Amino acid sequence: MAQIELNTSLRNYNTFRIDINAKSFARFNSLETLEEVLSTQHNQKILILGGGSNILFTKDYEGLVIKNEMKGITEMHEDEEYVFIKVGAGENWHQFVRYTIDKGWGGLENLSFIPGTVGAAPIQNIGAYGVEFESVLWNIEAYHFEDRRVVNFTKSDCEFGYRNSVFKNKFNQQFAILNVTVQLRKSPKFNISYGAIEKELEKMNIKSLSVKAISDAVIHIRSSKLPDPAVLGNAGSFFKNPIVEKETYERLKNLYPQIVAYPSIDEVKLSAGWLIDQCGWKGKRVGDIGCYEKQALVLVNYGNASGKDVFHFSEKIMDSVWEKFNVKLEREVNVL
Ligand code: FAD
Ligand code: EPU
């Protein structure tokens, strides 16, 4: 029988370590247990929870929180170039990445050391060091709560964008992702165009490139600038890097020649970390909430900050970036 807990604290289930309660809480490790949980609970709003590393709870959750614990890694088939792997949505993302690296397969090495579960990777199309999740996705199986059936999603069905997908928009909280199938290269194609990787590989004195060397380099870089959630509560980048029109960028570049930006054809992505840093927030602390001293894009909970504290702190940052640069920041973290 599925266990339903009432008024459960979620402090240990979110990496910001915010202490709020869920009205009901359950776990599932198979489609059968998920359906069992859902059949006992009617007319409640539902939140599928992975590792809680991209969520800010600002109040008690007046609904049913269901923690995804679906496991399993299966090699489905292969062709000349690719191997296709089906992974349970509740598998730990980084452990799965290392599994593929031990096999020598290519595609996930740049996405090493991102906290959370496999099933959450498509939600915001996780990205790091020049690679996004969408580049490896083959298929998703997801359960539709209302229709009570499993639906398949191909890459194009997911409408991926920068930190965005159909699951954050028109299908927001309508599906539980059950598993994900990725296609990985049997002969990896390395992507070390992101500057910091090349420098790190040199530092590590790597003579022959491999997916393991790239993964290790990424782990070193990330450990040097991002706080470990086991030590300091946080949810990674709190804001997205804002995308502005070329004219806005030119105006800012005239005023601030040092501005950090990544131009593409029509638009320019600005570094939110740089903008926040320039407003003097880096290392600032108010009570138990602060702007991380090594990366201004990351907000941290020094102990007992509430979700509302974090939210208000983030609003002040958004206001000052708007006042100084006339640029609107958008939160990356899911605020509930
Ligand atoms: P959760 O926080 O549990 O959930 C996030 C959202 O996805 C919620 O809306 C939830 O309902 C939904 N969801 C989760 N699982 C499912 C499912 N199975 N079915 C349906 N909906 C689901 N992100 C990046 O993109 N790049 C980075 O480099 C990066 N670095 C980070 C570094 C640190 C230190 C931290 C703390 C976070 C970082 N993140 C990064 C953010 C985060 O790790 C990712 O967004 C990750 O994919 C979240 O996984 P999760 O399982 O913790 O999701
Ligand atoms: N910078 C500053 N001050 C700061 C922070 C950054 O000036 O306090 C400038 C520096 O010039 C630095 C540049 O911004 O070189 C870029 O910083 P960084 O390489 O740390 O990357 P980011 O743009 O801040 C993004 C992602 C991260 C991802 C890294 C690496 C977003 C919102 N964030 O951060 O993703 O790991 O690139 O690819 O796109 C996350 O989403 O949670 C996350 C951590």
PDB file of C-alpha atoms in Angstrom, residues 98-200:
ATOM      1  CA  ARG A  98      29.427   9.120 -14.306  1.00  0.00           C
ATOM      2  CA  TYR A  99      27.938   5.740 -15.314  1.00  0.00           C
ATOM      3  CA  THR A 100      28.005   6.861 -18.971  1.00  0.00           C
ATOM      4  CA  ILE A 101      31.526   8.226 -18.561  1.00  0.00           C
ATOM      5  CA  ASP A 102      32.785   4.912 -17.161  1.00  0.00           C
ATOM      6  CA  LYS A 103      31.407   3.331 -20.340  1.00  0.00           C
ATOM      7  CA  GLY A 104      33.278   5.901 -22.469  1.00  0.00           C
ATOM      8  CA  TRP A 105      30.103   7.225 -24.101  1.00  0.00           C
ATOM      9  CA  GLY A 106      29.972  10.873 -25.154  1.00  0.00           C
ATOM     10  CA  GLY A 107      27.337  13.571 -24.630  1.00  0.00           C
ATOM     11  CA  LEU A 108      26.902  14.164 -20.917  1.00  0.00           C
ATOM     12  CA  GLU A 109      30.444  14.998 -19.775  1.00  0.00           C
ATOM     13  CA  ASN A 110      29.916  18.790 -19.839  1.00  0.00           C
ATOM     14  CA  LEU A 111      26.769  18.315 -17.731  1.00  0.00           C
ATOM     15  CA  SER A 112      28.668  16.655 -14.869  1.00  0.00           C
ATOM     16  CA  PHE A 113      28.020  17.529 -11.233  1.00  0.00           C
ATOM     17  CA  ILE A 114      24.592  19.144 -11.660  1.00  0.00           C
ATOM     18  CA  PRO A 115      22.482  18.222  -8.612  1.00  0.00           C
ATOM     19  CA  GLY A 116      19.056  16.636  -8.877  1.00  0.00           C
ATOM     20  CA  THR A 117      17.353  13.812 -10.714  1.00  0.00           C
ATOM     21  CA  VAL A 118      17.257  12.603 -14.307  1.00  0.00           C
ATOM     22  CA  GLY A 119      13.521  13.325 -14.561  1.00  0.00           C
ATOM     23  CA  ALA A 120      14.010  17.018 -13.838  1.00  0.00           C
ATOM     24  CA  ALA A 121      16.658  17.473 -16.554  1.00  0.00           C
ATOM     25  CA  PRO A 122      14.106  18.082 -19.337  1.00  0.00           C
ATOM     26  CA  ILE A 123      11.962  20.429 -17.225  1.00  0.00           C
ATOM     27  CA  GLN A 124      14.321  23.367 -17.590  1.00  0.00           C
ATOM     28  CA  ASN A 125      16.568  21.755 -20.249  1.00  0.00           C
ATOM     29  CA  ILE A 126      19.571  21.790 -17.915  1.00  0.00           C
ATOM     30  CA  GLY A 127      22.689  23.317 -19.363  1.00  0.00           C
ATOM     31  CA  ALA A 128      26.320  23.958 -18.536  1.00  0.00           C
ATOM     32  CA  TYR A 129      29.650  24.557 -20.256  1.00  0.00           C
ATOM     33  CA  GLY A 130      28.208  24.950 -23.742  1.00  0.00           C
ATOM     34  CA  VAL A 131      25.889  21.903 -23.712  1.00  0.00           C
ATOM     35  CA  GLU A 132      22.162  21.559 -23.038  1.00  0.00           C
ATOM     36  CA  PHE A 133      20.190  18.426 -22.175  1.00  0.00           C
ATOM     37  CA  GLU A 134      18.193  18.622 -25.422  1.00  0.00           C
ATOM     38  CA  SER A 135      21.329  17.623 -27.385  1.00  0.00           C
ATOM     39  CA  VAL A 136      21.066  14.029 -26.079  1.00  0.00           C
ATOM     40  CA  LEU A 137      17.322  13.524 -25.667  1.00  0.00           C
ATOM     41  CA  TRP A 138      15.654  10.771 -27.698  1.00  0.00           C
ATOM     42  CA  ASN A 139      12.353  10.126 -25.863  1.00  0.00           C
ATOM     43  CA  ILE A 140      10.463  10.797 -22.639  1.00  0.00           C
ATOM     44  CA  GLU A 141       7.670   8.731 -21.090  1.00  0.00           C
ATOM     45  CA  ALA A 142       5.428  10.832 -18.874  1.00  0.00           C
ATOM     46  CA  TYR A 143       2.186  10.157 -17.018  1.00  0.00           C
ATOM     47  CA  HIS A 144      -0.668  12.619 -17.535  1.00  0.00           C
ATOM     48  CA  PHE A 145      -2.474  13.110 -14.212  1.00  0.00           C
ATOM     49  CA  GLU A 146      -5.873  13.978 -15.642  1.00  0.00           C
ATOM     50  CA  ASP A 147      -6.036  11.545 -18.579  1.00  0.00           C
ATOM     51  CA  ARG A 148      -4.365   8.804 -16.514  1.00  0.00           C
ATOM     52  CA  ARG A 149      -2.183   7.574 -19.353  1.00  0.00           C
ATOM     53  CA  VAL A 150       1.442   7.481 -20.398  1.00  0.00           C
ATOM     54  CA  VAL A 151       2.421   9.863 -23.206  1.00  0.00           C
ATOM     55  CA  ASN A 152       5.633   9.784 -25.270  1.00  0.00           C
ATOM     56  CA  PHE A 153       7.519  13.002 -25.997  1.00  0.00           C
ATOM     57  CA  THR A 154      10.169  13.342 -28.688  1.00  0.00           C
ATOM     58  CA  LYS A 155      12.695  16.171 -28.653  1.00  0.00           C
ATOM     59  CA  SER A 156      10.564  18.449 -30.845  1.00  0.00           C
ATOM     60  CA  ASP A 157       7.484  17.839 -28.649  1.00  0.00           C
ATOM     61  CA  CYS A 158       9.406  19.323 -25.701  1.00  0.00           C
ATOM     62  CA  GLU A 159       9.797  22.817 -27.261  1.00  0.00           C
ATOM     63  CA  PHE A 160      13.131  23.289 -25.548  1.00  0.00           C
ATOM     64  CA  GLY A 161      14.699  26.707 -25.064  1.00  0.00           C
ATOM     65  CA  TYR A 162      17.257  28.279 -22.739  1.00  0.00           C
ATOM     66  CA  ARG A 163      16.247  26.916 -19.281  1.00  0.00           C
ATOM     67  CA  ASN A 164      12.814  26.222 -20.734  1.00  0.00           C
ATOM     68  CA  SER A 165      10.524  23.483 -22.051  1.00  0.00           C
ATOM     69  CA  VAL A 166       6.875  22.643 -22.614  1.00  0.00           C
ATOM     70  CA  PHE A 167       6.824  21.232 -19.062  1.00  0.00           C
ATOM     71  CA  LYS A 168       7.375  24.723 -17.619  1.00  0.00           C
ATOM     72  CA  ASN A 169       4.713  26.269 -19.856  1.00  0.00           C
ATOM     73  CA  LYS A 170       1.558  24.760 -21.320  1.00  0.00           C
ATOM     74  CA  PHE A 171       2.034  21.423 -19.518  1.00  0.00           C
ATOM     75  CA  ASN A 172       3.171  22.944 -16.207  1.00  0.00           C
ATOM     76  CA  GLN A 173       2.631  20.336 -13.409  1.00  0.00           C
ATOM     77  CA  GLN A 174       0.393  18.198 -15.648  1.00  0.00           C
ATOM     78  CA  PHE A 175       2.798  15.279 -16.093  1.00  0.00           C
ATOM     79  CA  ALA A 176       5.090  13.084 -14.037  1.00  0.00           C
ATOM     80  CA  ILE A 177       8.145  12.225 -16.090  1.00  0.00           C
ATOM     81  CA  LEU A 178       8.712   8.489 -15.562  1.00  0.00           C
ATOM     82  CA  ASN A 179      11.826   7.851 -17.626  1.00  0.00           C
ATOM     83  CA  VAL A 180      14.052   9.444 -20.197  1.00  0.00           C
ATOM     84  CA  THR A 181      15.882   7.812 -23.126  1.00  0.00           C
ATOM     85  CA  VAL A 182      19.095   9.499 -24.222  1.00  0.00           C
ATOM     86  CA  GLN A 183      21.277   8.822 -27.244  1.00  0.00           C
ATOM     87  CA  LEU A 184      24.994   8.929 -26.533  1.00  0.00           C
ATOM     88  CA  ARG A 185      27.904   8.741 -28.941  1.00  0.00           C
ATOM     89  CA  LYS A 186      29.981   5.581 -28.966  1.00  0.00           C
ATOM     90  CA  SER A 187      32.856   7.697 -30.374  1.00  0.00           C
ATOM     91  CA  PRO A 188      32.587  10.938 -28.404  1.00  0.00           C
ATOM     92  CA  LYS A 189      32.850  14.361 -30.040  1.00  0.00           C
ATOM     93  CA  PHE A 190      34.443  16.644 -27.478  1.00  0.00           C
ATOM     94  CA  ASN A 191      33.132  20.130 -26.791  1.00  0.00           C
ATOM     95  CA  ILE A 192      35.703  22.209 -24.934  1.00  0.00           C
ATOM     96  CA  SER A 193      34.835  25.529 -26.560  1.00  0.00           C
ATOM     97  CA  TYR A 194      33.754  26.942 -23.189  1.00  0.00           C
ATOM     98  CA  GLY A 195      36.945  28.783 -22.171  1.00  0.00           C
ATOM     99  CA  ALA A 196      37.257  27.640 -18.590  1.00  0.00           C
ATOM    100  CA  ILE A 197      37.344  23.941 -19.616  1.00  0.00           C
ATOM    101  CA  GLU A 198      40.406  24.303 -21.811  1.00  0.00           C
ATOM    102  CA  LYS A 199      42.263  26.200 -19.102  1.00  0.00           C
ATOM    103  CA  GLU A 200      41.323  23.596 -16.500  1.00  0.00           C
TER     104      GLU A 200
END
